[in-house]
mmCIF file of C-alpha atoms in Angstrom:
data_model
loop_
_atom_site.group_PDB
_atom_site.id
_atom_site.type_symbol
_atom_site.label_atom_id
_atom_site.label_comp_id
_atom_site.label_asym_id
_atom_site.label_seq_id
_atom_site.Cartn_x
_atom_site.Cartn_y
_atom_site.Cartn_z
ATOM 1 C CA UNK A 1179 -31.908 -33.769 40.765
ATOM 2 C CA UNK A 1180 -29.261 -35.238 43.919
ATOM 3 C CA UNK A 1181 -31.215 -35.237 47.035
ATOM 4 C CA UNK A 1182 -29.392 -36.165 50.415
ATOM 5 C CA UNK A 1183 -32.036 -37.200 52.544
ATOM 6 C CA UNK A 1184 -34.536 -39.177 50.366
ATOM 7 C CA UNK A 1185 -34.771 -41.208 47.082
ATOM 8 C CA UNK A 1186 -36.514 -40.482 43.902
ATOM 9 C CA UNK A 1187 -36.851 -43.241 41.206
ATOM 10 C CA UNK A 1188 -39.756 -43.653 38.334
ATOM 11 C CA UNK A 1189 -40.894 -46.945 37.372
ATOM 12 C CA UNK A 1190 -43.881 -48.017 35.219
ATOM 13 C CA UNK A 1191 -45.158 -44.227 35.395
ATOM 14 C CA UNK A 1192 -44.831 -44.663 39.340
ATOM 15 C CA UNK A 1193 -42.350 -42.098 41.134
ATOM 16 C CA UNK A 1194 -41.071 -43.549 44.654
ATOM 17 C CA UNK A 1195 -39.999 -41.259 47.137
ATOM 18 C CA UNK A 1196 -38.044 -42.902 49.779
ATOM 19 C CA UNK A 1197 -36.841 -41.315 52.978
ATOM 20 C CA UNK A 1198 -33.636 -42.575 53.396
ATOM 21 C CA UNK A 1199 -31.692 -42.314 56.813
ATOM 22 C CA UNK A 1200 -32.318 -45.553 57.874
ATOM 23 C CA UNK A 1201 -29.738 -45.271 60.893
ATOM 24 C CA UNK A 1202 -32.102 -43.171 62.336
ATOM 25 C CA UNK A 1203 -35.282 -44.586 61.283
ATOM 26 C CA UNK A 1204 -35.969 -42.203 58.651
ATOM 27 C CA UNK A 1205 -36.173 -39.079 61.705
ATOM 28 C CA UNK A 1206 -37.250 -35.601 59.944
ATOM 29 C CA UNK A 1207 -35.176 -33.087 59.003
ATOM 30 C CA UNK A 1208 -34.795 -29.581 57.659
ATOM 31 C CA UNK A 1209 -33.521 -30.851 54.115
ATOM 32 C CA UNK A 1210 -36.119 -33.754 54.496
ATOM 33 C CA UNK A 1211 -39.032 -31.551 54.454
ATOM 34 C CA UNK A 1212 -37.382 -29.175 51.176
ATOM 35 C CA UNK A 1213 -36.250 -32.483 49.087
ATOM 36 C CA UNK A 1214 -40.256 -34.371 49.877
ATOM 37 C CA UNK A 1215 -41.905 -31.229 48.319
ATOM 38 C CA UNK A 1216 -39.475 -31.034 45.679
ATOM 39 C CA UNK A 1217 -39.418 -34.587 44.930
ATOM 40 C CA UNK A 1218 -43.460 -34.174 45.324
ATOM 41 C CA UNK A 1219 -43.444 -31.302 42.899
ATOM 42 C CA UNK A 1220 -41.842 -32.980 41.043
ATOM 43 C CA UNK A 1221 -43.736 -36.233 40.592
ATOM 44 C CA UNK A 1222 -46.532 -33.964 40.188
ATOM 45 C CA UNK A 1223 -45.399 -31.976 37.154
ATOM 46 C CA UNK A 1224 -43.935 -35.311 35.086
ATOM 47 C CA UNK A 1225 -46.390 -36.407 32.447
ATOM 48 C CA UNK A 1226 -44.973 -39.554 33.039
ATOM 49 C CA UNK A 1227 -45.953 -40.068 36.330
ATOM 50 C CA UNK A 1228 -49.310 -40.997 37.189
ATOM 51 C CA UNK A 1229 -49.123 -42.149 40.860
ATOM 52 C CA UNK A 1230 -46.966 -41.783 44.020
ATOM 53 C CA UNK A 1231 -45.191 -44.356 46.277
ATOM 54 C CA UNK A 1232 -43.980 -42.111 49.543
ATOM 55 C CA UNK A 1233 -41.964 -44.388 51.774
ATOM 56 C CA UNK A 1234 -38.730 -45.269 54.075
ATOM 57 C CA UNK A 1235 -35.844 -46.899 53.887
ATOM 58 C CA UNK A 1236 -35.121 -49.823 56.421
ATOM 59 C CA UNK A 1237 -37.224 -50.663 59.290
ATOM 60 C CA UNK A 1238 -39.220 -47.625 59.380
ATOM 61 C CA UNK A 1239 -41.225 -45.060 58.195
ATOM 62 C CA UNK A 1240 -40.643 -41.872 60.179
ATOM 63 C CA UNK A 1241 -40.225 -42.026 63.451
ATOM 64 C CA UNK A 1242 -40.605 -38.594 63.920
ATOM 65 C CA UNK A 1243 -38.465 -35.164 63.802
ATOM 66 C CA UNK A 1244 -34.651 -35.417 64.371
ATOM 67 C CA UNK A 1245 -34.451 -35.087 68.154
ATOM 68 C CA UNK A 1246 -31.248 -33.376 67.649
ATOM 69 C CA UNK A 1247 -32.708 -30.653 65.701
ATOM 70 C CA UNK A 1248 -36.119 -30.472 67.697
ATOM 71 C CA UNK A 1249 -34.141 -30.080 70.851
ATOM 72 C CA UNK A 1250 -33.095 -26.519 69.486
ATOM 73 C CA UNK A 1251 -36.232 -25.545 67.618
ATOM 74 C CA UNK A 1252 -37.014 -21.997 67.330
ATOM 75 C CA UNK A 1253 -40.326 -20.887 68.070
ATOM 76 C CA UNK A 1254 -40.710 -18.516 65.458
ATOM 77 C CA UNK A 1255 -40.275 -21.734 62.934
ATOM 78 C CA UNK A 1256 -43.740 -23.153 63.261
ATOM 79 C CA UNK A 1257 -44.742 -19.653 61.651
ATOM 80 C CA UNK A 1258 -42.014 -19.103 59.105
ATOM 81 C CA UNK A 1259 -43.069 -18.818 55.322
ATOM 82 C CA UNK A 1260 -39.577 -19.633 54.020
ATOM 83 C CA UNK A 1261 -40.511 -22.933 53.388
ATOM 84 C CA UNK A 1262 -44.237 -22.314 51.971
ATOM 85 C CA UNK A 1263 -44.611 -21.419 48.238
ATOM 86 C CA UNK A 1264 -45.719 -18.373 46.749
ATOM 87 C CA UNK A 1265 -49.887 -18.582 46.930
ATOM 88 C CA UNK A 1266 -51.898 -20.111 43.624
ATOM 89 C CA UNK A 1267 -54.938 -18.619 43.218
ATOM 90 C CA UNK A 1268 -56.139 -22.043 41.380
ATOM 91 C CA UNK A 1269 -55.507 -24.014 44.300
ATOM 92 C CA UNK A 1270 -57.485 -23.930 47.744
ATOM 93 C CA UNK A 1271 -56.293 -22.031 50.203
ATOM 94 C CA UNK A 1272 -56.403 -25.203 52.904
ATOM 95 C CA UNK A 1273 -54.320 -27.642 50.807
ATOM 96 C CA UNK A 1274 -51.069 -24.828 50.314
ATOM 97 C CA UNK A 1275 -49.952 -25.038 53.774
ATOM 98 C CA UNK A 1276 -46.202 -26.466 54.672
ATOM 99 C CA UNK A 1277 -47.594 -29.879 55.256
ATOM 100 C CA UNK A 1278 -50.797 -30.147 54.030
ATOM 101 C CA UNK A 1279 -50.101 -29.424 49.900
ATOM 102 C CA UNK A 1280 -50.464 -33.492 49.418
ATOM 103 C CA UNK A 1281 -54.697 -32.822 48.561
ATOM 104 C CA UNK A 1282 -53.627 -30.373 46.163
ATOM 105 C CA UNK A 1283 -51.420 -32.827 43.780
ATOM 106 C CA UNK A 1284 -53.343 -33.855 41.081
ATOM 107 C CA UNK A 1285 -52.277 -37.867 41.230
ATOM 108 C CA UNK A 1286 -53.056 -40.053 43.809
ATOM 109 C CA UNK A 1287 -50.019 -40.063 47.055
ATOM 110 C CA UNK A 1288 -49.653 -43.922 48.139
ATOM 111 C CA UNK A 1289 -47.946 -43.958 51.748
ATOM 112 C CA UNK A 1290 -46.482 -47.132 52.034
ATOM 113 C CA UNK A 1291 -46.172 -47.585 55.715
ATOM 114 C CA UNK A 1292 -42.868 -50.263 56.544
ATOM 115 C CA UNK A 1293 -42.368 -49.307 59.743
ATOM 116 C CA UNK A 1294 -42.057 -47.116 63.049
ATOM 117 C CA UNK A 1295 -44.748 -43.458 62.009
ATOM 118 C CA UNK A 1296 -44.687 -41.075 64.747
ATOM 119 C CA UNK A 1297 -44.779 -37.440 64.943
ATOM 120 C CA UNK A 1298 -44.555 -35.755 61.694
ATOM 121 C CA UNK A 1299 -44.434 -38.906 60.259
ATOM 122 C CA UNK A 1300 -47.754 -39.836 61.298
ATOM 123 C CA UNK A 1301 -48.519 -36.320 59.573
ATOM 124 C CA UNK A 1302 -47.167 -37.042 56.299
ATOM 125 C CA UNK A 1303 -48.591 -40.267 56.473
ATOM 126 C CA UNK A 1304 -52.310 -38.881 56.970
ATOM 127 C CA UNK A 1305 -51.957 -36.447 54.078
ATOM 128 C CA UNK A 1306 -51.688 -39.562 51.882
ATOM 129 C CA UNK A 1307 -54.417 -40.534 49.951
ATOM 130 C CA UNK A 1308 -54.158 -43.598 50.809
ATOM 131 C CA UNK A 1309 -52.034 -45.920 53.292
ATOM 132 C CA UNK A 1310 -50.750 -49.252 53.237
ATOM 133 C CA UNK A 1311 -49.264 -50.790 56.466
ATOM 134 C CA UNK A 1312 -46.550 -53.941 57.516
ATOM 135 C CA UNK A 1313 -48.026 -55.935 60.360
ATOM 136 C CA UNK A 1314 -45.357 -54.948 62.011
ATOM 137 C CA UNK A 1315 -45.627 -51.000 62.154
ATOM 138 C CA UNK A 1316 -46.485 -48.660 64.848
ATOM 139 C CA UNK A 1317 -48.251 -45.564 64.968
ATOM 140 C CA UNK A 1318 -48.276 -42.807 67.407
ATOM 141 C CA UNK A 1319 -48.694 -39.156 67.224
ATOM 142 C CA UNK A 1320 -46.497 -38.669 70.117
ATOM 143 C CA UNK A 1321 -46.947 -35.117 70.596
ATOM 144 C CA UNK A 1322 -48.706 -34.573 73.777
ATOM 145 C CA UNK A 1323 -45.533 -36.442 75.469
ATOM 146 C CA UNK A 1324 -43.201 -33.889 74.095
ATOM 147 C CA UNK A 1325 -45.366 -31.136 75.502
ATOM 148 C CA UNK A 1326 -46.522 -30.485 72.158
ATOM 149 C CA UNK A 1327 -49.576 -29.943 70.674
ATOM 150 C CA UNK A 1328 -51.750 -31.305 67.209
ATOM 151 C CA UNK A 1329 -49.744 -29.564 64.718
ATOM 152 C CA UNK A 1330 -50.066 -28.898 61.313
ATOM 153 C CA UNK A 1331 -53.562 -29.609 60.852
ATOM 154 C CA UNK A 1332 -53.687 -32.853 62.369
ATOM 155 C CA UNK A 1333 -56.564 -32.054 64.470
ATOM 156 C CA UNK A 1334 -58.544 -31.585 61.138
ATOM 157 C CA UNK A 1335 -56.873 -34.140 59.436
ATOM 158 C CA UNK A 1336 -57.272 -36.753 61.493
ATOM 159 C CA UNK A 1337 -61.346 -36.757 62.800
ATOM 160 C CA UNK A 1338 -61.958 -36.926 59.051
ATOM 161 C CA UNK A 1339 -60.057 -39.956 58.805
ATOM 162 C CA UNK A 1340 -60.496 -42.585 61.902
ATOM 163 C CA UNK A 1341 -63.534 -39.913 63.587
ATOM 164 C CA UNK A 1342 -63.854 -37.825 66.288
ATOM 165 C CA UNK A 1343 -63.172 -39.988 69.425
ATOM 166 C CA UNK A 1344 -60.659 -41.614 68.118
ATOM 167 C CA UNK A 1345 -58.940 -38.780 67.210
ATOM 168 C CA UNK A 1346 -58.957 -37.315 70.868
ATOM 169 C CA UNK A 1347 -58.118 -40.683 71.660
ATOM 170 C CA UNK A 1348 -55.005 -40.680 69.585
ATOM 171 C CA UNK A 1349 -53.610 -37.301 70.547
ATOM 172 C CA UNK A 1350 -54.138 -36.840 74.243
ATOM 173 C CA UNK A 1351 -52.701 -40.043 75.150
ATOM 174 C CA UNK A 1352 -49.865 -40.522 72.079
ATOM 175 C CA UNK A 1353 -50.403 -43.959 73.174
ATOM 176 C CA UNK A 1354 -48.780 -46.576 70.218
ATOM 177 C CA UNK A 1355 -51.136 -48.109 68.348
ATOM 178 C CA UNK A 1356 -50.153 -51.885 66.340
ATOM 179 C CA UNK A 1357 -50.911 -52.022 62.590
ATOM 180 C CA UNK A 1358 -54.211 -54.033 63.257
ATOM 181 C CA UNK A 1359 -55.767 -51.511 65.555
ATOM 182 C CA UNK A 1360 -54.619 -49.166 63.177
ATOM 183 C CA UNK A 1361 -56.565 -51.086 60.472
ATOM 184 C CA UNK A 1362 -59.794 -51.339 62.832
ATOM 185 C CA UNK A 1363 -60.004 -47.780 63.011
ATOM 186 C CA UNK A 1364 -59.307 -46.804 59.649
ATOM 187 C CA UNK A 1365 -55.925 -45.428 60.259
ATOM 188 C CA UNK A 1366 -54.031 -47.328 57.506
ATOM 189 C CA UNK A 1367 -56.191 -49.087 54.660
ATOM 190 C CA UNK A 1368 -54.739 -52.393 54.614
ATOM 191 C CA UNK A 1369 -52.546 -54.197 56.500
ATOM 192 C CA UNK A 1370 -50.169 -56.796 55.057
ATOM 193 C CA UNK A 1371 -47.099 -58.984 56.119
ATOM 194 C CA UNK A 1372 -44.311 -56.998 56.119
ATOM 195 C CA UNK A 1373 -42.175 -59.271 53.301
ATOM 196 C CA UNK A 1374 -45.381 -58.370 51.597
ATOM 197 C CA UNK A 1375 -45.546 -54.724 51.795
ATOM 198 C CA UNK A 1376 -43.763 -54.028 48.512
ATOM 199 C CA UNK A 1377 -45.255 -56.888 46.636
ATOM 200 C CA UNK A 1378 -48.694 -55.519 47.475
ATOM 201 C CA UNK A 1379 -48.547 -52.070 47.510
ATOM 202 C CA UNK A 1380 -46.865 -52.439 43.935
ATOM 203 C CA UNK A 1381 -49.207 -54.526 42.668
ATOM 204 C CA UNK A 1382 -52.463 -52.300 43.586
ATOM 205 C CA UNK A 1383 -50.297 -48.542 41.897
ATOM 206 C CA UNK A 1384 -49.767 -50.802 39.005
ATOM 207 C CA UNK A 1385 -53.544 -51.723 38.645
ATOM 208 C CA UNK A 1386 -54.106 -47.611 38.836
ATOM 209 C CA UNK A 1387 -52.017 -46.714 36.625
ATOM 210 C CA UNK A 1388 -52.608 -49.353 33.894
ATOM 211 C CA UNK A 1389 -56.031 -49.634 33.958
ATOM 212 C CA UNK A 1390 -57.789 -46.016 35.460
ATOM 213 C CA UNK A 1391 -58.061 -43.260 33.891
ATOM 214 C CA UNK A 1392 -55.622 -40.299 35.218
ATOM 215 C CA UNK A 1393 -57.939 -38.028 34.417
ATOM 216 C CA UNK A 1394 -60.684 -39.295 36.532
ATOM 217 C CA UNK A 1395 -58.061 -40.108 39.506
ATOM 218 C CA UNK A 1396 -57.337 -35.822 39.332
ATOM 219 C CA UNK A 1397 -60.582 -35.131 39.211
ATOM 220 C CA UNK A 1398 -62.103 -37.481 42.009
ATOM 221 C CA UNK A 1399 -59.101 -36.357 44.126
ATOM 222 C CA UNK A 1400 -59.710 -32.865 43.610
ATOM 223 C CA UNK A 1401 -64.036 -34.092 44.453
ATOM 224 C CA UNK A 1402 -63.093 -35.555 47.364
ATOM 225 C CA UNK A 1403 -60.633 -32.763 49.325
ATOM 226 C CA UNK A 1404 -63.094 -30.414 48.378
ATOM 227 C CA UNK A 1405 -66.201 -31.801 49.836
ATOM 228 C CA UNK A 1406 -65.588 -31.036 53.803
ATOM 229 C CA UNK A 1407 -66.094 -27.445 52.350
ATOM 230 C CA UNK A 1408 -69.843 -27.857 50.492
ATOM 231 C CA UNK A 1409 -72.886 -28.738 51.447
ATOM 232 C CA UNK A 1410 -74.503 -31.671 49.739
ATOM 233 C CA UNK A 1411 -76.210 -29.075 46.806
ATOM 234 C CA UNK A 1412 -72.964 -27.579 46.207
ATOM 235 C CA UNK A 1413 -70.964 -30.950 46.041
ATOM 236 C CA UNK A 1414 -73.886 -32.363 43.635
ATOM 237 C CA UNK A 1415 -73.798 -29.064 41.110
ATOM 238 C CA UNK A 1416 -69.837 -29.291 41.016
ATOM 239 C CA UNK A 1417 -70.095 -32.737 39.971
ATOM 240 C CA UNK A 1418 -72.664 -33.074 37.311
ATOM 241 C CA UNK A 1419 -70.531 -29.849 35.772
ATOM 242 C CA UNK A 1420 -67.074 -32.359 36.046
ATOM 243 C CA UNK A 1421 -69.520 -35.126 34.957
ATOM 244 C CA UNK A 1422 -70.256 -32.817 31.746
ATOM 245 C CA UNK A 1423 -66.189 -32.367 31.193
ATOM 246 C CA UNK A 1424 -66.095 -36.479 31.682
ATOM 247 C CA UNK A 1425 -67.984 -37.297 28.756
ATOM 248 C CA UNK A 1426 -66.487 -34.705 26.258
ATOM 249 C CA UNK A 1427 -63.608 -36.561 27.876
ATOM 250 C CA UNK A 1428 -61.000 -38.665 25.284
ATOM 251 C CA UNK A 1429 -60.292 -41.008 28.428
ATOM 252 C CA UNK A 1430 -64.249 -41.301 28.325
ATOM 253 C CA UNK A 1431 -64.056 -42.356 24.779
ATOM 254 C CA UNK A 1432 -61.244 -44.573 25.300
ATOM 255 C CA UNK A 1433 -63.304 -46.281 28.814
ATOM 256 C CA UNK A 1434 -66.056 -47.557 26.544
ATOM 257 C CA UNK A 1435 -63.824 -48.639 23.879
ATOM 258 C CA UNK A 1436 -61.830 -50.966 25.683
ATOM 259 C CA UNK A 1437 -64.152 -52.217 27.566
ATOM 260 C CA UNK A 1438 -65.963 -53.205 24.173
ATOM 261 C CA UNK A 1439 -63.746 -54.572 22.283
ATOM 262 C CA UNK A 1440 -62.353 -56.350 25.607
ATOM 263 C CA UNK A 1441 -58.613 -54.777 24.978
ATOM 264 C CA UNK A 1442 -56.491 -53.026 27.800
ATOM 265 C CA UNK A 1443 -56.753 -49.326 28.528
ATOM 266 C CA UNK A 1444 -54.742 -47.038 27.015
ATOM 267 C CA UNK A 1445 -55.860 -43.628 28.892
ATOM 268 C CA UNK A 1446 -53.787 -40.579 28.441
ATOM 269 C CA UNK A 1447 -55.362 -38.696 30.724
ATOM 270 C CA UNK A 1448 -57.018 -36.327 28.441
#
């Protein structure tokens, strides 16, 4: 599939998505948003792909939406379903929303952090799984200075992530925040030189997808996004039923085997 705004390679079962306008530090756009949920979709249904790498090309991130098209946004846009798919009844509700689908992908999202991530950016960046940051990036929602507000669900998003004053913190002031700050408060989960950002964030996918099972990743991913909905019984019943399903499990099988006869994995995520 040709994309114009982003990248799409697989490597060693690892699909990179790369937002590429570099000019413009990677600034969101229309055809951006439909090629990262394609490209996502598409990651997601490839049996060959057991983790995601979402990143930008050149010295940033995202730096935010497109000025030129935000200048002439329509307010009926925030509430348009042209860009939302049709509604799966096996998915939750909360996780099929134009943003916020990243939970709902059954392989672990890897935001790999190079640069400048403000604004939707920063948005995109939170619905990662996980985050890895250059020393030299910069975070900052950025909203509040545009007369905007905490948009697709950022104000849930975020609390869960860096916690509750921080949060406010982050979105009434839009104030820029350095990658170690960022680190402090749980923002990003590592922070590494930035000639080291690809050497390190490669090197920790590759340990996931060579030696974890895929099947647990989807199901502890799926554990995890659901538990802000249960209480602690209902969190504890659903997982001695997956626990159940994990030792009938052929990954289960092959986690004790290898580990016996001190061999590498070989999961299939069955």
């Amino acid at each position: 599939m040709g994309y114009q705004h982003i990248l799409y390679a697989v490597d060693h079962h690892i699909a990179t998505i790369t937002l590429n306008r570099p000019a413009r530090l990677n600034a969101w756009t229309a055809t951006m948003e439909r090629e990262v949920r394609q490209a996502m979709e598409q990651a997601a249904d490839d049996d060959g792909v057991r983790a995601i790498v979402l990143t930008g090309a050149g010295r940033g991130f995202c730096a935010g939406a497109d000025m030129d098209e935000l200048k002439d946004l329509d307010p009926n846009d925030i509430k348009s379903d042209s860009l939302s798919r049709p509604f799966d009844m096996n998915r939750r509700a909360d996780y099929q929303t134009r943003y916020g689908f990243y939970p709902a992908l059954a392989k672990p999202v890897i935001g790999m952090l190079n640069g400048a991530t403000a604004g939707i950016g920063l948005v995109h960046a939170l619905y990662c799984d996980i985050r890895f940051a250059a020393d030299t990036a910069v975070f900052t929602t950025s909203f509040s200075r545009r007369g905007l507000i905490a948009e697709h669900g950022l104000s849930w998003m975020l609390p869960l992530i860096v916690g509750h004053a921080n949060a406010l913190d982050l979105l009434l002031s839009a104030r820029k925040v350095q990658a170690c700050e960022a680190l402090s408060m749980g923002l990003v989960n590592q922070v590494f030189p930035a000639d080291k950002l690809f050497e390190q964030t490669s090197a920790y996918v590759r340990d996931l997808v060579d030696n974890v099972s895929p099947r647990s990743m989807r199901v502890i991913k799926r554990q995890q996004y659901d538990a802000p909905f249960q209480t602690l019984a209902e969190n504890t019943l659903a997982a001695n039923a997956e626990m159940s399903q994990s030792v009938l499990s052929a990954d289960f099988r092959e986690g004790v085997a290898h580990f016996l006869e001190k061999r590498p994995a070989r999961f299939t995520g069955h």
